[in-house]
C-alpha positions as a Python dict, from the first residue, in 0.01 Angstrom:
ca = {
    (1, 'M'): (0, 0, 0),
    (2, 'R'): (63, 130, -351),
    (3, 'V'): (417, 235, -257),
    (4, 'A'): (482, -126, -134),
    (5, 'E'): (338, -276, -454),
    (6, 'T'): (547, -45, -667),
    (7, 'A'): (857, -147, -478),
    (8, 'L'): (765, -512, -517),
    (9, 'H'): (736, -504, -898),
    (10, 'S'): (1013, -249, -969),
    (11, 'Y'): (1299, -437, -803),
    (12, 'R'): (1341, -638, -1132),
    (13, 'S'): (1441, -323, -1319),
    (14, 'Q'): (1731, -253, -1088),
    (15, 'D'): (2067, -322, -1254),
    (16, 'K'): (2220, -509, -960),
    (17, 'V'): (2351, -846, -879),
    (18, 'V'): (2117, -1114, -753),
    (19, 'G'): (2216, -1063, -386),
    (20, 'D'): (2133, -689, -398),
    (21, 'K'): (1804, -764, -575),
    (22, 'A'): (1718, -1021, -312),
    (23, 'A'): (1773, -767, -32),
    (24, 'L'): (1563, -511, -219),
    (25, 'L'): (1282, -767, -267),
    (26, 'L'): (1302, -868, 100),
    (27, 'Q'): (1257, -508, 217),
    (28, 'A'): (964, -454, -16),
    (29, 'V'): (793, -774, 97),
    (30, 'K'): (847, -686, 463),
    (31, 'L'): (690, -343, 406),
    (32, 'L'): (395, -492, 224),
    (33, 'S'): (354, -763, 491),
    (34, 'L'): (361, -498, 766),
    (35, 'L'): (99, -277, 595),
    (36, 'S'): (-120, -588, 533),
    (37, 'K'): (-117, -676, 898),
    (38, 'C'): (-207, -321, 991),
    (39, 'A'): (-501, -345, 746),
    (40, 'M'): (-635, -673, 902),
    (41, 'P'): (-854, -629, 1207),
    (42, 'N'): (-759, -812, 1526),
    (43, 'G'): (-425, -928, 1366),
    (44, 'G'): (-596, -1194, 1151),
    (45, 'D'): (-445, -1406, 877),
    (46, 'V'): (-277, -1185, 623),
    (47, 'S'): (-183, -1453, 363),
    (48, 'A'): (-487, -1387, 135),
    (49, 'L'): (-433, -1010, 148),
    (50, 'F'): (-60, -1051, 99),
    (51, 'E'): (-109, -1265, -212),
    (52, 'E'): (-352, -1016, -349),
    (53, 'H'): (-98, -741, -327),
    (54, 'M'): (159, -966, -499),
    (55, 'R'): (-94, -1030, -781),
    (56, 'N'): (-152, -662, -818),
    (57, 'A'): (224, -600, -847),
    (58, 'A'): (242, -871, -1123),
    (59, 'N'): (-50, -716, -1308),
    (60, 'K'): (114, -380, -1295),
    (61, 'R'): (442, -519, -1423),
    (62, 'Y'): (268, -699, -1717),
    (63, 'R'): (85, -378, -1823),
    (64, 'M'): (403, -171, -1798),
    (65, 'L'): (601, -419, -2013),
    (66, 'K'): (332, -442, -2277),
    (67, 'S'): (301, -64, -2309),
    (68, 'E'): (675, -19, -2337),
    (69, 'L'): (707, -287, -2607),
    (70, 'Q'): (401, -175, -2809),
    (71, 'P'): (507, 62, -3090),
    (72, 'P'): (343, 410, -3075),
    (73, 'L'): (42, 456, -3296),
    (74, 'L'): (80, 837, -3360),
    (75, 'G'): (359, 948, -3589),
    (76, 'S'): (447, 600, -3716),
    (77, 'P'): (433, 523, -4091),
    (78, 'R'): (153, 323, -4223),
    (79, 'V'): (225, -45, -4278),
    (80, 'E'): (51, -327, -4460),
    (81, 'G'): (-167, -569, -4276),
    (82, 'G'): (82, -850, -4295),
    (83, 'Q'): (362, -634, -4159),
    (84, 'Q'): (143, -510, -3875),
    (85, 'H'): (62, -864, -3791),
    (86, 'N'): (428, -958, -3786),
    (87, 'R'): (494, -664, -3555),
    (88, 'E'): (231, -791, -3316),
    (89, 'V'): (398, -1133, -3316),
    (90, 'G'): (729, -970, -3243),
    (91, 'V'): (586, -767, -2952),
    (92, 'L'): (434, -1080, -2795),
    (93, 'A'): (756, -1268, -2846),
    (94, 'A'): (953, -996, -2671),
    (95, 'L'): (692, -975, -2397),
    (96, 'A'): (686, -1352, -2338),
    (97, 'H'): (1065, -1359, -2329),
    (98, 'Q'): (1074, -1079, -2067),
    (99, 'L'): (804, -1253, -1859),
    (100, 'V'): (1023, -1570, -1850),
    (101, 'Q'): (1310, -1359, -1734),
    (102, 'D'): (1100, -1196, -1465),
    (103, 'V'): (993, -1538, -1320),
    (104, 'G'): (1355, -1644, -1333),
    (105, 'D'): (1459, -1336, -1144),
    (106, 'D'): (1182, -1391, -889),
    (107, 'Q'): (1301, -1745, -840),
    (108, 'E'): (1663, -1651, -775),
    (109, 'S'): (1578, -1351, -551),
    (110, 'Y'): (1304, -1547, -371),
    (111, 'Q'): (1547, -1830, -288),
    (112, 'Q'): (1811, -1583, -177),
    (113, 'A'): (1581, -1377, 44),
    (114, 'F'): (1339, -1629, 192),
    (115, 'G'): (1503, -1972, 179),
    (116, 'T'): (1233, -2229, 259),
    (117, 'R'): (966, -1994, 394),
    (118, 'S'): (608, -2032, 273),
    (119, 'I'): (603, -1701, 77),
    (120, 'C'): (616, -1802, -294),
    (121, 'L'): (656, -1502, -515),
    (122, 'P'): (753, -1693, -836),
    (123, 'A'): (431, -1903, -817),
    (124, 'V'): (208, -1600, -794),
    (125, 'T'): (399, -1410, -1062),
    (126, 'C'): (394, -1701, -1305),
    (127, 'R'): (27, -1772, -1254),
    (128, 'V'): (-64, -1412, -1321),
    (129, 'Y'): (157, -1388, -1628),
    (130, 'C'): (3, -1704, -1776),
    (131, 'V'): (-351, -1578, -1716),
    (132, 'L'): (-279, -1237, -1877),
    (133, 'L'): (-72, -1368, -2173),
    (134, 'R'): (-311, -1637, -2291),
    (135, 'P'): (-588, -1400, -2410),
    (136, 'D'): (-331, -1201, -2612),
    (137, 'I'): (-209, -1511, -2788),
    (138, 'E'): (-565, -1636, -2853),
    (139, 'A'): (-646, -1302, -3014),
    (140, 'L'): (-336, -1325, -3228),
    (141, 'L'): (-419, -1674, -3350),
    (142, 'A'): (-782, -1594, -3408),
    (143, 'G'): (-711, -1276, -3604),
    (144, 'P'): (-794, -1232, -3977),
    (145, 'Q'): (-430, -1258, -4074),
    (146, 'K'): (-267, -1604, -4071),
    (147, 'V'): (29, -1626, -3839),
    (148, 'A'): (351, -1670, -4044),
    (149, 'P'): (599, -1928, -3899),
    (150, 'N'): (888, -1682, -3901),
    (151, 'E'): (1168, -1617, -3651),
    (152, 'A'): (949, -1399, -3429),
    (153, 'F'): (682, -1669, -3409),
    (154, 'F'): (933, -1934, -3307),
    (155, 'R'): (1074, -1699, -3034),
    (156, 'L'): (718, -1658, -2905),
    (157, 'L'): (654, -2036, -2916),
    (158, 'V'): (975, -2119, -2727),
    (159, 'A'): (907, -1851, -2460),
    (160, 'V'): (545, -1953, -2410),
    (161, 'H'): (645, -2315, -2347),
    (162, 'Q'): (922, -2199, -2113),
    (163, 'L'): (665, -2007, -1915),
    (164, 'D'): (438, -2309, -1921),
    (165, 'N'): (715, -2522, -1774),
    (166, 'L'): (776, -2259, -1498),
    (167, 'A'): (404, -2277, -1415),
    (168, 'I'): (428, -2655, -1387),
    (169, 'Q'): (729, -2617, -1158),
    (170, 'W'): (587, -2351, -928),
    (171, 'C'): (211, -2363, -953),
    (172, 'G'): (163, -2738, -912),
    (173, 'G'): (-196, -2840, -939),
    (174, 'K'): (-323, -2483, -981),
    (175, 'I'): (-205, -2479, -1346),
    (176, 'G'): (-164, -2839, -1457),
    (177, 'R'): (51, -2958, -1748),
    (178, 'G'): (-89, -2840, -2077),
    (179, 'Q'): (-353, -2626, -1914),
    (180, 'A'): (-180, -2283, -1910),
    (181, 'F'): (-150, -2260, -2291),
    (182, 'A'): (-349, -2558, -2411),
    (183, 'G'): (-583, -2560, -2707),
    (184, 'A'): (-861, -2797, -2808),
    (185, 'G'): (-815, -3148, -2681),
    (186, 'G'): (-526, -3054, -2457),
    (187, 'S'): (-282, -2992, -2746),
    (188, 'P'): (-67, -2681, -2759),
    (189, 'M'): (-243, -2360, -2873),
    (190, 'M'): (10, -2296, -3146),
    (191, 'L'): (8, -2655, -3281),
    (192, 'P'): (-194, -2568, -3596),
    (193, 'V'): (65, -2310, -3702),
    (194, 'V'): (346, -2560, -3637),
    (195, 'E'): (162, -2828, -3837),
    (196, 'D'): (129, -2600, -4141),
    (197, 'W'): (497, -2503, -4109),
    (198, 'V'): (612, -2869, -4089),
    (199, 'K'): (398, -2965, -4390),
    (200, 'G'): (558, -2687, -4599),
    (201, 'L'): (903, -2787, -4480),
    (202, 'R'): (837, -3151, -4565),
    (203, 'S'): (704, -3069, -4911),
    (204, 'N'): (1007, -2851, -4991),
    (205, 'Q'): (1249, -3119, -4871),
    (206, 'L'): (1070, -3396, -5072),
    (207, 'Q'): (1099, -3192, -5392),
    (208, 'W'): (1455, -3097, -5323),
    (209, 'S'): (1548, -3460, -5249),
    (210, 'A'): (1401, -3570, -5580),
    (211, 'R'): (1590, -3310, -5771),
    (212, 'L'): (1910, -3402, -5585),
    (213, 'L'): (1880, -3766, -5703),
    (214, 'G'): (1796, -3648, -6053),
    (215, 'Q'): (2121, -3455, -6076),
    (216, 'E'): (2341, -3720, -5919),
    (217, 'Q'): (2620, -3845, -6145),
    (218, 'W'): (2688, -4155, -5921),
    (219, 'Q'): (3059, -4102, -5892),
    (220, 'P'): (3220, -4255, -5580),
    (221, 'Y'): (3240, -4003, -5300),
    (222, 'S'): (3435, -4078, -4987),
    (223, 'S'): (3253, -3984, -4668),
    (224, 'G'): (3486, -4067, -4383),
    (225, 'Q'): (3580, -4439, -4427),
    (226, 'S'): (3280, -4524, -4649),
    (227, 'L'): (3188, -4492, -5015),
    (228, 'C'): (2856, -4327, -5112),
    (229, 'S'): (2712, -4067, -5342),
    (230, 'W'): (2742, -3692, -5298),
    (231, 'S'): (2358, -3662, -5296),
    (232, 'L'): (2327, -3882, -4990),
    (233, 'V'): (2584, -3680, -4801),
    (234, 'E'): (2409, -3356, -4898),
    (235, 'L'): (2070, -3499, -4809),
    (236, 'Y'): (2161, -3588, -4450),
    (237, 'R'): (2367, -3275, -4402),
    (238, 'T'): (2057, -3072, -4479),
    (239, 'L'): (1833, -3282, -4256),
    (240, 'E'): (2068, -3254, -3960),
    (241, 'S'): (2105, -2878, -4020),
    (242, 'S'): (1724, -2849, -4006),
    (243, 'V'): (1716, -3035, -3668),
    (244, 'E'): (1995, -2818, -3535),
    (245, 'A'): (1833, -2496, -3649),
    (246, 'H'): (1496, -2579, -3477),
    (247, 'K'): (1621, -2763, -3168),
    (248, 'A'): (1451, -2511, -2938),
    (249, 'V'): (1115, -2581, -3111),
    (250, 'L'): (1168, -2961, -3081),
    (251, 'A'): (1241, -2923, -2706),
    (252, 'A'): (937, -2704, -2653),
    (253, 'H'): (671, -2977, -2670),
    (254, 'P'): (664, -3354, -2761),
    (255, 'M'): (405, -3300, -3030),
    (256, 'Y'): (628, -3053, -3212),
    (257, 'A'): (919, -3308, -3200),
    (258, 'N'): (679, -3578, -3324),
    (259, 'L'): (575, -3363, -3619),
    (260, 'M'): (931, -3298, -3718),
    (261, 'E'): (1027, -3664, -3684),
    (262, 'R'): (744, -3773, -3907),
    (263, 'A'): (843, -3515, -4177),
    (264, 'L'): (1209, -3618, -4175),
    (265, 'A'): (1115, -3988, -4184),
    (266, 'K'): (893, -3926, -4490),
    (267, 'V'): (1186, -3766, -4671),
    (268, 'V'): (1418, -4050, -4588),
    (269, 'L'): (1162, -4317, -4692),
    (270, 'Q'): (1109, -4150, -5026),
    (271, 'H'): (1488, -4151, -5079),
    (272, 'V'): (1495, -4523, -4987),
    (273, 'T'): (1210, -4609, -5220),
    (274, 'T'): (1369, -4421, -5508),
    (275, 'L'): (1698, -4599, -5458),
    (276, 'E'): (1524, -4939, -5453),
    (277, 'K'): (1352, -4855, -5781),
    (278, 'F'): (1687, -4756, -5932),
    (279, 'C'): (1830, -5090, -5821),
    (280, 'Q'): (1538, -5287, -5967),
    (281, 'A'): (1584, -5108, -6298),
    (282, 'E'): (1961, -5183, -6300),
    (283, 'L'): (1937, -5551, -6194),
    (284, 'P'): (1868, -5690, -6546),
    (285, 'N'): (2207, -5558, -6653),
    (286, 'S'): (2370, -5776, -6390),
    (287, 'Q'): (2329, -6117, -6565),
    (288, 'S'): (2599, -6295, -6757),
    (289, 'N'): (2518, -6580, -6990),
    (290, 'K'): (2881, -6656, -7067),
    (291, 'I'): (2970, -6761, -6719),
    (292, 'I'): (2769, -7083, -6743),
    (293, 'Q'): (2978, -7223, -7036),
    (294, 'P'): (3246, -7396, -6825),
    (295, 'L'): (2978, -7590, -6632),
    (296, 'R'): (2803, -7688, -6951),
    (297, 'A'): (3128, -7817, -7089),
    (298, 'L'): (3188, -8002, -6766),
    (299, 'K'): (2851, -8157, -6776),
    (300, 'N'): (2885, -8264, -7143),
    (301, 'R'): (3232, -8392, -7086),
    (302, 'Q'): (3376, -8149, -7344),
    (303, 'A'): (3750, -8169, -7328),
    (304, 'T'): (3795, -7838, -7502),
    (305, 'V'): (3746, -7654, -7177),
    (306, 'P'): (4012, -7753, -6921),
    (307, 'L'): (3879, -7839, -6583),
    (308, 'G'): (3964, -7590, -6304),
    (309, 'Q'): (3954, -7288, -6538),
    (310, 'G'): (3673, -7043, -6486),
    (311, 'P'): (3531, -6773, -6721),
    (312, 'S'): (3768, -6498, -6825),
    (313, 'D'): (3546, -6298, -7049),
    (314, 'G'): (3212, -6305, -6864),
    (315, 'A'): (3008, -5993, -6814),
    (316, 'P'): (3027, -5840, -6467),
    (317, 'G'): (2777, -5956, -6212),
    (318, 'A'): (2697, -5602, -6093),
    (319, 'S'): (2730, -5287, -6296),
    (320, 'A'): (2911, -4981, -6162),
    (321, 'R'): (2577, -4797, -6127),
    (322, 'L'): (2429, -5080, -5930),
    (323, 'C'): (2733, -5090, -5701),
    (324, 'A'): (2688, -4711, -5637),
    (325, 'Y'): (2322, -4772, -5546),
    (326, 'L'): (2421, -5055, -5307),
    (327, 'N'): (2681, -4832, -5139),
    (328, 'D'): (2420, -4565, -5078),
    (329, 'M'): (2169, -4818, -4938),
    (330, 'R'): (2421, -4940, -4691),
    (331, 'E'): (2541, -4591, -4593),
    (332, 'L'): (2178, -4494, -4538),
    (333, 'R'): (2180, -4709, -4222),
    (334, 'T'): (2475, -4518, -4080),
    (335, 'K'): (2348, -4174, -4180),
    (336, 'Q'): (2004, -4251, -4037),
    (337, 'G'): (2160, -4362, -3708),
    (338, 'E'): (2352, -4034, -3692),
    (339, 'L'): (2038, -3831, -3772),
    (340, 'T'): (1854, -4019, -3497),
    (341, 'A'): (2124, -3944, -3249),
    (342, 'A'): (2127, -3570, -3340),
    (343, 'F'): (1749, -3550, -3308),
    (344, 'K'): (1743, -3740, -2984),
    (345, 'A'): (2001, -3501, -2838),
    (346, 'C'): (1767, -3203, -2900),
    (347, 'V'): (1474, -3334, -2687),
    (348, 'P'): (1448, -3419, -2325),
    (349, 'P'): (1559, -3782, -2258),
    (350, 'A'): (1231, -3851, -2078),
    (351, 'W'): (1027, -3795, -2398),
    (352, 'W'): (1205, -4061, -2608),
    (353, 'G'): (981, -4371, -2643),
    (354, 'T'): (682, -4209, -2476),
    (355, 'D'): (348, -4102, -2620),
    (356, 'A'): (391, -3780, -2824),
    (357, 'G'): (47, -3754, -2987),
    (358, 'F'): (-74, -3865, -3320),
    (359, 'K'): (-103, -4223, -3186),
    (360, 'S'): (265, -4284, -3184),
    (361, 'Q'): (571, -4267, -2959),
    (362, 'L'): (865, -4040, -3015),
    (363, 'G'): (1132, -4232, -3199),
    (364, 'D'): (897, -4486, -3363),
    (365, 'R'): (926, -4327, -3711),
    (366, 'F'): (1304, -4338, -3706),
    (367, 'K'): (1290, -4705, -3603),
    (368, 'M'): (1059, -4778, -3895),
    (369, 'C'): (1309, -4602, -4127),
    (370, 'Q'): (1588, -4832, -4016),
    (371, 'V'): (1365, -5137, -4069),
    (372, 'D'): (1259, -5024, -4420),
    (373, 'I'): (1623, -4940, -4508),
    (374, 'E'): (1746, -5286, -4409),
    (375, 'R'): (1451, -5461, -4583),
    (376, 'S'): (1521, -5277, -4914),
    (377, 'Y'): (1897, -5341, -4882),
    (378, 'A'): (1849, -5711, -4809),
    (379, 'L'): (1595, -5748, -5094),
    (380, 'V'): (1825, -5592, -5352),
    (381, 'L'): (2121, -5800, -5239),
    (382, 'H'): (1911, -6118, -5261),
    (383, 'K'): (1805, -6039, -5613),
    (384, 'L'): (2160, -5951, -5710),
    (385, 'V'): (2288, -6284, -5584),
    (386, 'R'): (2015, -6457, -5788),
    (387, 'R'): (2114, -6261, -6090),
    (388, 'I'): (2483, -6343, -6047),
    (389, 'N'): (2404, -6713, -6002),
    (390, 'G'): (2148, -6727, -6272),
    (391, 'K'): (2151, -7058, -6462),
    (392, 'L'): (2493, -7139, -6312),
    (393, 'T'): (2342, -7289, -6003),
    (394, 'Q'): (2113, -7498, -6215),
    (395, 'S'): (2405, -7633, -6404),
    (396, 'L'): (2574, -7687, -6067),
    (397, 'R'): (2288, -7902, -5944),
    (398, 'Q'): (2282, -8098, -6269),
    (399, 'A'): (2661, -8165, -6248),
    (400, 'L'): (2637, -8282, -5884),
    (401, 'D'): (2328, -8493, -5964),
    (402, 'E'): (2521, -8655, -6243),
    (403, 'Q'): (2813, -8731, -6011),
    (404, 'L'): (2572, -8861, -5744),
    (405, 'S'): (2408, -9086, -6001),
    (406, 'L'): (2738, -9225, -6109),
    (407, 'D'): (2842, -9291, -5749),
    (408, 'A'): (2510, -9448, -5662),
    (409, 'N'): (2521, -9681, -5965),
    (410, 'C'): (2867, -9800, -5859),
    (411, 'Q'): (2707, -10017, -5588),
    (412, 'F'): (2983, -9958, -5334),
    (413, 'S'): (3077, -10238, -5102),
    (414, 'P'): (3076, -10142, -4734),
    (415, 'G'): (3458, -10109, -4732),
    (416, 'V'): (3470, -9887, -5039),
    (417, 'A'): (3183, -9674, -4918),
    (418, 'A'): (3358, -9612, -4591),
    (419, 'A'): (3678, -9511, -4766),
    (420, 'Y'): (3499, -9279, -5022),
    (421, 'C'): (3547, -8910, -4924),
    (422, 'G'): (3430, -8729, -5242),
    (423, 'S'): (3698, -8456, -5207),
    (424, 'H'): (3846, -8492, -5559),
    (425, 'Q'): (3497, -8512, -5721),
    (426, 'A'): (3381, -8201, -5531),
    (427, 'V'): (3686, -8000, -5639),
    (428, 'V'): (3641, -8097, -6000),
    (429, 'R'): (3273, -8018, -6003),
    (430, 'L'): (3285, -7696, -5808),
    (431, 'Q'): (3604, -7535, -5941),
    (432, 'P'): (3416, -7351, -6224),
    (433, 'L'): (3172, -7219, -5962),
    (434, 'T'): (3443, -7081, -5733),
    (435, 'N'): (3634, -6940, -6030),
    (436, 'M'): (3318, -6756, -6139),
    (437, 'Y'): (3264, -6622, -5789),
    (438, 'Q'): (3628, -6506, -5779),
    (439, 'A'): (3591, -6324, -6107),
    (440, 'Q'): (3269, -6160, -5993),
    (441, 'L'): (3405, -6050, -5654),
    (442, 'A'): (3726, -5928, -5809),
    (443, 'H'): (3517, -5703, -6039),
    (444, 'M'): (3302, -5563, -5758),
    (445, 'A'): (3588, -5516, -5504),
    (446, 'G'): (3692, -5181, -5644),
    (447, 'L'): (3332, -5057, -5681),
    (448, 'L'): (3172, -5159, -5354),
    (449, 'D'): (3217, -5022, -5006),
    (450, 'V'): (3408, -5270, -4784),
    (451, 'R'): (3098, -5345, -4578),
    (452, 'V'): (2880, -5406, -4885),
    (453, 'F'): (3146, -5623, -5048),
    (454, 'R'): (3160, -5835, -4735),
    (455, 'R'): (2788, -5866, -4730),
    (456, 'V'): (2764, -5962, -5097),
    (457, 'A'): (3033, -6233, -5044),
    (458, 'R'): (2846, -6371, -4747),
    (459, 'E'): (2519, -6383, -4944),
    (460, 'L'): (2687, -6567, -5218),
    (461, 'W'): (2826, -6816, -4969),
    (462, 'N'): (2475, -6860, -4822),
    (463, 'A'): (2322, -6913, -5170),
    (464, 'A'): (2581, -7178, -5264),
    (465, 'A'): (2515, -7370, -4939),
    (466, 'G'): (2148, -7346, -5012),
    (467, 'H'): (2187, -7505, -5354),
    (468, 'L'): (2400, -7789, -5203),
    (469, 'H'): (2123, -7840, -4942),
    (470, 'E'): (1866, -7865, -5218),
    (471, 'V'): (2076, -8133, -5397),
    (472, 'L'): (2107, -8331, -5079),
    (473, 'T'): (1745, -8318, -4970),
    (474, 'A'): (1621, -8391, -5325),
    (475, 'T'): (1853, -8701, -5341),
    (476, 'E'): (1756, -8832, -4996),
    (477, 'A'): (1387, -8791, -5084),
    (478, 'G'): (1430, -9084, -5316),
    (479, 'R'): (1392, -8888, -5640),
    (480, 'D'): (1535, -9182, -5837),
    (481, 'S'): (1342, -9492, -5728),
    (482, 'N'): (1578, -9729, -5912),
    (483, 'I'): (1867, -9639, -5677),
    (484, 'N'): (1921, -9857, -5373),
    (485, 'N'): (1912, -9601, -5086),
    (486, 'S'): (2090, -9823, -4831),
    (487, 'M'): (2335, -9653, -4597),
    (488, 'E'): (2627, -9792, -4806),
    (489, 'N'): (2504, -9598, -5108),
    (490, 'I'): (2385, -9289, -4918),
    (491, 'M'): (2716, -9223, -4754),
    (492, 'P'): (2912, -9149, -5078),
    (493, 'R'): (2658, -8888, -5175),
    (494, 'V'): (2658, -8741, -4826),
    (495, 'K'): (3041, -8725, -4838),
    (496, 'L'): (3037, -8565, -5176),
    (497, 'I'): (2804, -8283, -5048),
    (498, 'D'): (3017, -8257, -4735),
    (499, 'A'): (3328, -8216, -4941),
    (500, 'S'): (3153, -7966, -5170),
    (501, 'L'): (3051, -7757, -4874),
    (502, 'K'): (3403, -7760, -4738),
    (503, 'H'): (3541, -7654, -5073),
    (504, 'V'): (3296, -7363, -5103),
    (505, 'S'): (3350, -7252, -4745),
    (506, 'D'): (3729, -7260, -4777),
    (507, 'F'): (3699, -7046, -5085),
    (508, 'F'): (3501, -6771, -4920),
    (509, 'V'): (3716, -6777, -4609),
    (510, 'T'): (4062, -6786, -4777),
    (511, 'S'): (4022, -6685, -5147),
    (512, 'A'): (3734, -6436, -5167),
    (513, 'N'): (3933, -6144, -5013),
    (514, 'A'): (3618, -6039, -4822),
    (515, 'A'): (3765, -6060, -4468),
    (516, 'L'): (3527, -6347, -4382),
    (517, 'S'): (3607, -6612, -4121),
    (518, 'K'): (3445, -6931, -4007),
    (519, 'S'): (3256, -6738, -3745),
    (520, 'D'): (3077, -6555, -4025),
    (521, 'E'): (2911, -6871, -4158),
    (522, 'P'): (2563, -6783, -4281),
    (523, 'E'): (2250, -6966, -4166),
    (524, 'K'): (2229, -7203, -4457),
    (525, 'V'): (2584, -7322, -4411),
    (526, 'K'): (2522, -7398, -4048),
    (527, 'K'): (2201, -7578, -4130),
    (528, 'L'): (2359, -7795, -4396),
    (529, 'R'): (2659, -7872, -4176),
    (530, 'R'): (2425, -7977, -3901),
    (531, 'M'): (2239, -8210, -4134),
    (532, 'L'): (2556, -8363, -4268),
    (533, 'S'): (2682, -8420, -3912),
    (534, 'V'): (2374, -8637, -3849),
    (535, 'F'): (2466, -8863, -4137),
    (536, 'T'): (2836, -8884, -4074),
    (537, 'L'): (2786, -8929, -3703),
    (538, 'Q'): (3033, -8651, -3627),
    (539, 'D'): (2798, -8470, -3387),
    (540, 'Q'): (2665, -8706, -3119),
    (541, 'E'): (2445, -8429, -2979),
    (542, 'A'): (2284, -8380, -3314),
    (543, 'V'): (2220, -8755, -3345),
    (544, 'D'): (2061, -8765, -3002),
    (545, 'S'): (1834, -8471, -3067),
    (546, 'F'): (1751, -8565, -3423),
    (547, 'D'): (1375, -8599, -3469),
    (548, 'C'): (1303, -8907, -3680),
    (549, 'S'): (926, -8886, -3645),
    (550, 'P'): (735, -8827, -3965),
}
């Protein structure tokens, strides 16, 4: 019987191809099976006895591997406690790695030798190895020395979880998921060490990211087809390198991947928050008081400023530094998407979007990052548009109000009201506004990334439509009770706003050089056009669906 057991566990050490090993294994199992039958009285069931011999062979193999890997005590130089502890981690890592190879060899040889027969050597071997290895790992983790998250530890961690996955594959319900090497609460045994390591990694990356932003000179840096800062490129290069370097750890257990995702997300969110603060500090420098002079002159009927000429000496709407910040905030979305894709490629697809511990699903933190990036980006753009417009939009409303008052006091006859289109008045009143926009956009065109420039132009278009909408709704609310709000007098005002909207829209589509088209109309433009269509009866569907109830 001992000879048969020795033959059973020693076939792994034979330097032969899988087919030869399978034949050797088959002969050893046949010998063991024959001896087991002889040992059973009356030719009874030999399965229990046969499995016992296979367990004995696995036990013998484990002890032999451990003794071979353990360094000799006599004649070896004395080492410090920390070094000795690291040696123990290295021994267990090598042992676990060899155990995984053994189960893999058993699996290949077993399938070659026995096909679909009920004998399951890999299941027995894997179960024995898990039972024997667990106490050694528990002793290592409970020792006086703290386990250092070094290369040997990560080799041990990966091998342990590979062995755990093999146990799930071969042992079924005998060793359930998370039971072979589970700690308190069903979490992995080595989770506390991984948590400490991730905390340290996150702290180092947070400090490094802050220093990186502090050293940034904010010179345009071309990353592919986009403009951004060197610090942003370096930040995501480092984060992706960290993911690539530890992809085996991420794939070992969902909780490890979740910890890493949370750490990376915290670094990204700190970067986003810092950029938003930089933008808030730079926004006061993006206001020009000189750009409102043409509209003041227009309102006061000063002939010294020719109509149709915009400002030529106004301060820029956005400083070069603010443009650099905006480029980074836009590129953050792209870089974050690339980081998410790289991270997702390192974990099994079935894990993504499923519970990964810590009351969250894998991938949720990266989704929150994208939401926060877009929120900060949109907020800064909104404030920039408000700073660019400044008092200019107030002067615009005053100029249009004045024109509306003049038109309303004319007391149009029905024939004159029908012929009134407001085009000339709209061009006269809005030309300084579009000239100002053209000057602002021309200044920012060379500083902003193409995508950011297009977004800024669209936001300005949206803001201009919003102000026109305010003028229309304020007029129709009967702000001036002395004006007769009959349809004959309302229509000239509506047509003036309609012509103003057309003039502004034509500017952004044809003259802003932002690659905008009519299909890019922002929401406020569509809303105002819809309202105007009700008054001008150009959209019968809008008229039918218009709710006139109070």
